[in-house]
């Protein structure tokens, strides 16, 4: 019950925060140079739509219309420049598959690898294996992901020609996001994203596990007759996982956001690219909605991390101060 | 009992209690070890951090000193010497940082590049041999491999000096300028002007008429031809040499220019020497040039400067703001803390890229502030939250300690307790945080300018991210353009992280080995 109240409190606060951020973003974006009508192929329809969205009304009134549309129709506005007259919700949904797929592939590769490396280093603490892993991890954590992108693009893409240099278009890959050709062309961005994640996880796991391994309950576990393996798996590893699992959860939520720079380098037509394009073209409704999309992701990942901590570790539960 | 006026006790009433008593405690011979000295000692033991600190200092020195030392300025660009390879003269012919790249050459291309050498040797148009050409200093082929077959055609791998392979260029000058160049070349003994090519003759194909390196007779597909118009093989032209196609007057004298219009004349110059004539030094770029012909070394130093200055400003401002905010929140607690936390919730909820974009669109694009200041605002708006959070934690930990109570009892006001008594406890944390902020700022700046959200792309300004995004298009052909900025960023990130971790271990020994 306490837990439930805690969650409700957090979610309520999150919604409030989100609403404030939305107001700020909407106002600031609409305060920019007003959008001129495109008057494209469907000029009349466009004028009607602009009228309905209240483009010539004061900003606060526009915001009211915007909120009402979201609540009643789940209508996040209209894209004028990126995808003429298309619903912004559709535009975003259409850009999701490549972003999500690349990030999911990357996580599938990096989570097990990172944790295993971390466990290995912790078990071999202060031996050469540990020093080697720790040094490499230090380097790989620090180097920015786009540097890996350049390296894999140059060596695996240009020099060796193993993988396509940029993401294949949907048409080239046979019209499906999950085809073999598409998978192959997603390899390079996946690698570029994975190095940092693997290293980060390995470092985190190693730190948590070494702490757990030197704790007193491990001594107790050994004293009561457990072998080293049993004690490690049943006691140390489980305790070490308490902070690791929430961070993995937040990575999984981050899948939707993707990485703007990786998407730009590999010409991935995903959410990050959409955001950059909407800034470049000043497609306001897309700009507002993608900003909100990113805000939701960052808020959601914070709150899920906090709540999962509460579930996993009773000591943290209940906002204990 | 007689009442004593405690405000004016006569001096004689005092007497020494223990003037000649023997004190048994031995006075400490050593100096007391302060917090900073203690931290410094611990820091020094961490070899990796010390090395990282040295690397940081070296990079700072590089960024500060290079623009003063280098003969190139940030806005010096010669489009002819664009995409040149890194060149250090001492390494010539090794294939490493010697200004060369490896190209597979077929026979025609060997004639073209080797022809530059022969053309240089043939100063007065009286003829030179292929062998003489190969001995010229400015001939571009540094090394030639044995032939091999690829897809049925014969190739040789050659180390080609990118600077020398520019060879000859046609330029338009006034007659005065022409006379000036002639005077200069006589004075210095450096040949700039070479015999003009008859671009209208049957030996010069129209599609190559603008390429001054085709000074020899060639066919429509650029195969060299001999005197009789027969195609020459590799064996032939390497023994006899290429046959010139110079512009001659009716008597057969070599001409050095062709009149273009009333005032301008067209001359053929060896561009390397022409560059020396113009600038007074040879075109040698230690780290090569980018696609616009800017010197990468100088631009890199300026870009690093920009990143470091930005990071330093952000770090200092965040430290001040965050420390004050966190101190007030943590010290007063209660509703002040509640309110403060909600404000940080909102601010930290806005994704940084959105903040940066809005600042750029509202303040920079409208011309209110410069790009750098706009970016600084964006960093400052949310950057202090981390520091504030850490300081707040420290204040919560220390504000109920006895010494704080003692200070309050003695009548110290809030400000004094906060900054004189509690704050020093948070000092280690703050120093560590402010160092660890730096790599984050450098990274964010490079990402933002790479994505084009902030624009540092100019003649007099550049940033590491801008250099990366400019080099991205040439990754396949000229990877050196992107290599050096990427290398510097990686080095900065690794060193600052190592340095920051070392500092944290030194200031908070109890946290050693823990990450975050």
XYZ file of N, CA and C in Angstrom, chain A residues 13 16-17 20-21 24-25 27-29 31-32 138-139 141-147 149-150 153-154 158 203-204 206-207 260-261 264-265 275-276 279 282 287 291 294-295 298-299 321, chain B residues 337 342 345-351 353-355 357-358 361-362 392 396 442-443 446-447 450-451 453 468 472 475-477 479 482 486-487 489-490 493-495 497-498 501 513-515:
270
model
N 3.566 13.808 -9.709
C 4.583 14.847 -9.848
C 5.129 14.884 -11.260
N 2.732 16.590 -13.580
C 2.777 18.034 -13.350
C 4.013 18.636 -14.031
N 5.172 18.002 -13.791
C 6.414 18.467 -14.409
C 6.274 18.500 -15.925
N 4.221 21.397 -17.112
C 4.937 22.686 -17.056
C 5.926 22.786 -18.215
N 6.673 21.700 -18.427
C 7.659 21.722 -19.518
C 6.961 21.934 -20.859
N 6.068 25.539 -21.291
C 7.253 26.342 -21.605
C 7.662 26.130 -23.063
N 7.782 24.848 -23.448
C 8.254 24.549 -24.808
C 7.302 25.097 -25.852
N 5.142 27.532 -25.675
C 5.184 28.991 -25.752
C 6.452 29.453 -26.455
N 7.587 28.899 -26.033
C 8.853 29.369 -26.600
C 8.948 29.073 -28.092
N 8.434 27.919 -28.490
C 8.547 27.573 -29.910
C 7.598 28.421 -30.742
N 6.620 31.314 -30.062
C 7.044 32.712 -30.040
C 8.004 33.030 -31.178
N 8.581 31.969 -31.760
C 9.502 32.196 -32.879
C 8.720 32.780 -34.054
N 37.834 2.024 -19.116
C 38.036 3.461 -18.881
C 38.113 4.201 -20.222
N 38.871 3.616 -21.153
C 39.023 4.260 -22.458
C 37.711 4.232 -23.232
N 34.664 3.910 -22.198
C 33.587 4.719 -21.620
C 33.756 6.180 -22.015
N 35.002 6.628 -22.073
C 35.234 8.058 -22.284
C 35.092 8.479 -23.739
N 35.537 7.626 -24.652
C 35.524 8.022 -26.058
C 34.075 8.158 -26.538
N 33.743 9.277 -27.167
C 32.359 9.491 -27.589
C 31.914 8.497 -28.657
N 30.611 8.213 -28.686
C 30.096 7.166 -29.579
C 30.333 7.511 -31.036
N 30.353 8.827 -31.378
C 30.513 9.119 -32.804
C 31.919 8.795 -33.302
N 32.885 8.753 -32.393
C 34.230 8.347 -32.813
C 34.212 6.874 -33.235
N 31.651 5.462 -34.370
C 30.900 5.463 -35.629
C 31.840 5.715 -36.798
N 32.732 6.717 -36.644
C 33.671 6.994 -37.734
C 34.579 5.803 -37.973
N 32.655 2.907 -39.536
C 32.247 3.287 -40.889
C 33.441 3.232 -41.837
N 34.585 3.709 -41.356
C 35.754 3.737 -42.227
C 36.316 2.336 -42.461
N 34.057 1.225 -45.411
C 34.787 1.596 -46.626
C 35.913 0.633 -46.945
N 31.844 -1.554 -16.213
C 32.400 -0.790 -15.104
C 31.461 -0.802 -13.903
N 30.191 -0.599 -14.216
C 29.172 -0.559 -13.165
C 29.102 -1.903 -12.439
N 31.297 -4.300 -12.335
C 32.510 -4.606 -11.591
C 32.499 -3.890 -10.243
N 32.154 -2.591 -10.267
C 32.167 -1.822 -9.023
C 31.193 -2.410 -8.008
N 20.864 10.877 -31.622
C 20.762 11.766 -32.778
C 21.997 11.714 -33.645
N 23.148 11.720 -32.982
C 24.367 11.835 -33.773
C 24.617 10.566 -34.575
N 22.391 10.616 -37.500
C 22.848 11.536 -38.542
C 23.997 10.916 -39.323
N 24.948 10.303 -38.617
C 26.116 9.746 -39.295
C 25.710 8.626 -40.251
N 13.942 15.026 -35.369
C 14.061 16.209 -34.521
C 14.978 17.249 -35.171
N 16.135 16.780 -35.644
C 17.092 17.697 -36.266
C 16.483 18.351 -37.512
N 13.996 21.051 -36.643
C 14.634 22.319 -36.270
C 15.079 23.044 -37.530
N 12.118 24.240 -39.343
C 11.169 24.946 -38.480
C 9.740 24.474 -38.706
N 8.329 19.863 -34.179
C 9.334 20.302 -33.216
C 8.796 20.188 -31.787
N 10.017 17.269 -29.137
C 10.568 17.726 -27.863
C 9.828 17.070 -26.709
N 10.839 13.449 -26.346
C 12.098 13.277 -25.608
C 11.910 13.543 -24.121
N 11.055 14.544 -23.803
C 10.811 14.839 -22.394
C 10.160 13.645 -21.701
N 12.747 10.999 -21.011
C 13.685 11.242 -19.908
C 12.958 11.198 -18.568
N 11.735 11.732 -18.510
C 10.989 11.677 -17.251
C 10.653 10.233 -16.890
N 13.861 9.039 4.463
C 14.798 10.169 4.466
C 15.841 9.984 5.556
N 13.352 23.737 0.467
C 13.901 22.571 -0.210
C 12.887 21.997 -1.197
N 11.387 21.071 -6.836
C 10.435 21.066 -7.950
C 10.995 21.853 -9.132
N 13.430 19.774 -10.804
C 12.726 18.701 -11.520
C 12.330 19.169 -12.914
N 11.726 20.347 -12.957
C 11.264 20.865 -14.243
C 12.450 21.125 -15.161
N 13.452 21.822 -14.614
C 14.590 22.180 -15.461
C 15.313 20.952 -15.976
N 15.517 19.964 -15.098
C 16.280 18.799 -15.550
C 15.415 17.903 -16.420
N 14.088 18.109 -16.403
C 13.223 17.296 -17.244
C 13.300 17.680 -18.707
N 13.638 18.946 -18.994
C 13.717 19.372 -20.388
C 14.994 18.798 -20.985
N 14.871 18.053 -22.061
C 16.099 17.498 -22.657
C 17.048 18.633 -23.049
N 19.091 19.059 -25.418
C 19.133 19.496 -26.817
C 18.003 20.473 -27.120
N 16.856 20.292 -26.444
C 15.738 21.220 -26.646
C 16.119 22.597 -26.102
N 16.721 22.604 -24.909
C 17.154 23.872 -24.314
C 18.125 24.590 -25.251
N 18.627 24.194 -28.422
C 17.991 24.631 -29.662
C 17.211 25.916 -29.456
N 16.406 25.945 -28.376
C 15.570 27.135 -28.154
C 16.429 28.370 -27.920
N 17.696 29.455 -31.323
C 16.672 30.038 -32.191
C 16.213 31.397 -31.674
N 16.101 31.512 -30.342
C 15.564 32.760 -29.801
C 16.599 33.867 -29.693
N 23.761 19.918 -1.722
C 22.609 19.759 -0.844
C 22.788 18.528 0.040
N 22.863 18.426 4.081
C 21.994 17.604 4.915
C 22.808 16.792 5.900
N 32.416 19.468 -23.204
C 33.139 19.319 -24.474
C 32.375 18.379 -25.405
N 31.893 17.270 -24.825
C 31.158 16.301 -25.631
C 29.869 16.917 -26.177
N 30.476 19.359 -28.944
C 30.847 18.756 -30.224
C 29.631 18.119 -30.883
N 28.762 17.503 -30.071
C 27.570 16.879 -30.648
C 26.657 17.953 -31.246
N 28.119 19.379 -34.289
C 28.092 18.372 -35.355
C 26.700 18.296 -35.971
N 25.683 18.298 -35.110
C 24.314 18.179 -35.608
C 23.846 19.452 -36.291
N 23.001 22.172 -34.675
C 22.100 22.944 -33.821
C 22.750 24.279 -33.472
N 34.582 18.032 -37.161
C 34.143 16.656 -37.406
C 33.081 16.620 -38.498
N 33.252 14.743 -42.152
C 32.438 13.537 -42.341
C 32.261 13.176 -43.812
N 35.203 11.161 -45.286
C 35.707 10.053 -44.478
C 36.315 8.957 -45.340
N 35.696 8.662 -46.481
C 36.179 7.544 -47.282
C 37.466 7.896 -48.006
N 37.594 9.141 -48.470
C 38.761 9.476 -49.279
C 39.864 10.154 -48.470
N 40.471 10.491 -44.724
C 40.117 10.303 -43.310
C 40.906 11.202 -42.360
N 39.068 14.116 -40.459
C 38.238 13.821 -39.291
C 39.062 13.195 -38.170
N 38.815 14.107 -33.948
C 38.285 12.973 -33.189
C 39.298 12.523 -32.136
N 40.572 12.541 -32.530
C 41.635 12.123 -31.622
C 41.729 13.059 -30.424
N 39.404 15.056 -29.213
C 38.236 14.924 -28.343
C 38.363 13.674 -27.486
N 38.747 12.561 -28.118
C 38.871 11.326 -27.355
C 39.897 11.482 -26.248
N 38.515 13.605 -23.471
C 37.509 12.894 -22.670
C 38.180 11.908 -21.727
N 39.095 11.101 -22.282
C 39.752 10.093 -21.444
C 40.519 10.774 -20.312
N 41.298 11.811 -20.654
C 42.137 12.428 -19.634
C 41.303 13.112 -18.560
N 38.270 12.453 -17.628
C 37.609 11.459 -16.783
C 38.582 10.846 -15.796
N 39.773 10.482 -16.283
C 40.784 9.896 -15.397
C 41.191 10.895 -14.322
N 38.413 11.346 -11.800
C 38.325 10.212 -10.882
C 39.450 10.239 -9.866
N 37.375 3.875 -5.953
C 36.961 2.736 -6.767
C 35.487 2.739 -7.100
N 34.691 3.510 -6.347
C 33.264 3.535 -6.659
C 33.038 4.514 -7.793
N 32.126 4.175 -8.686
C 31.855 5.083 -9.786
C 30.551 5.781 -9.553
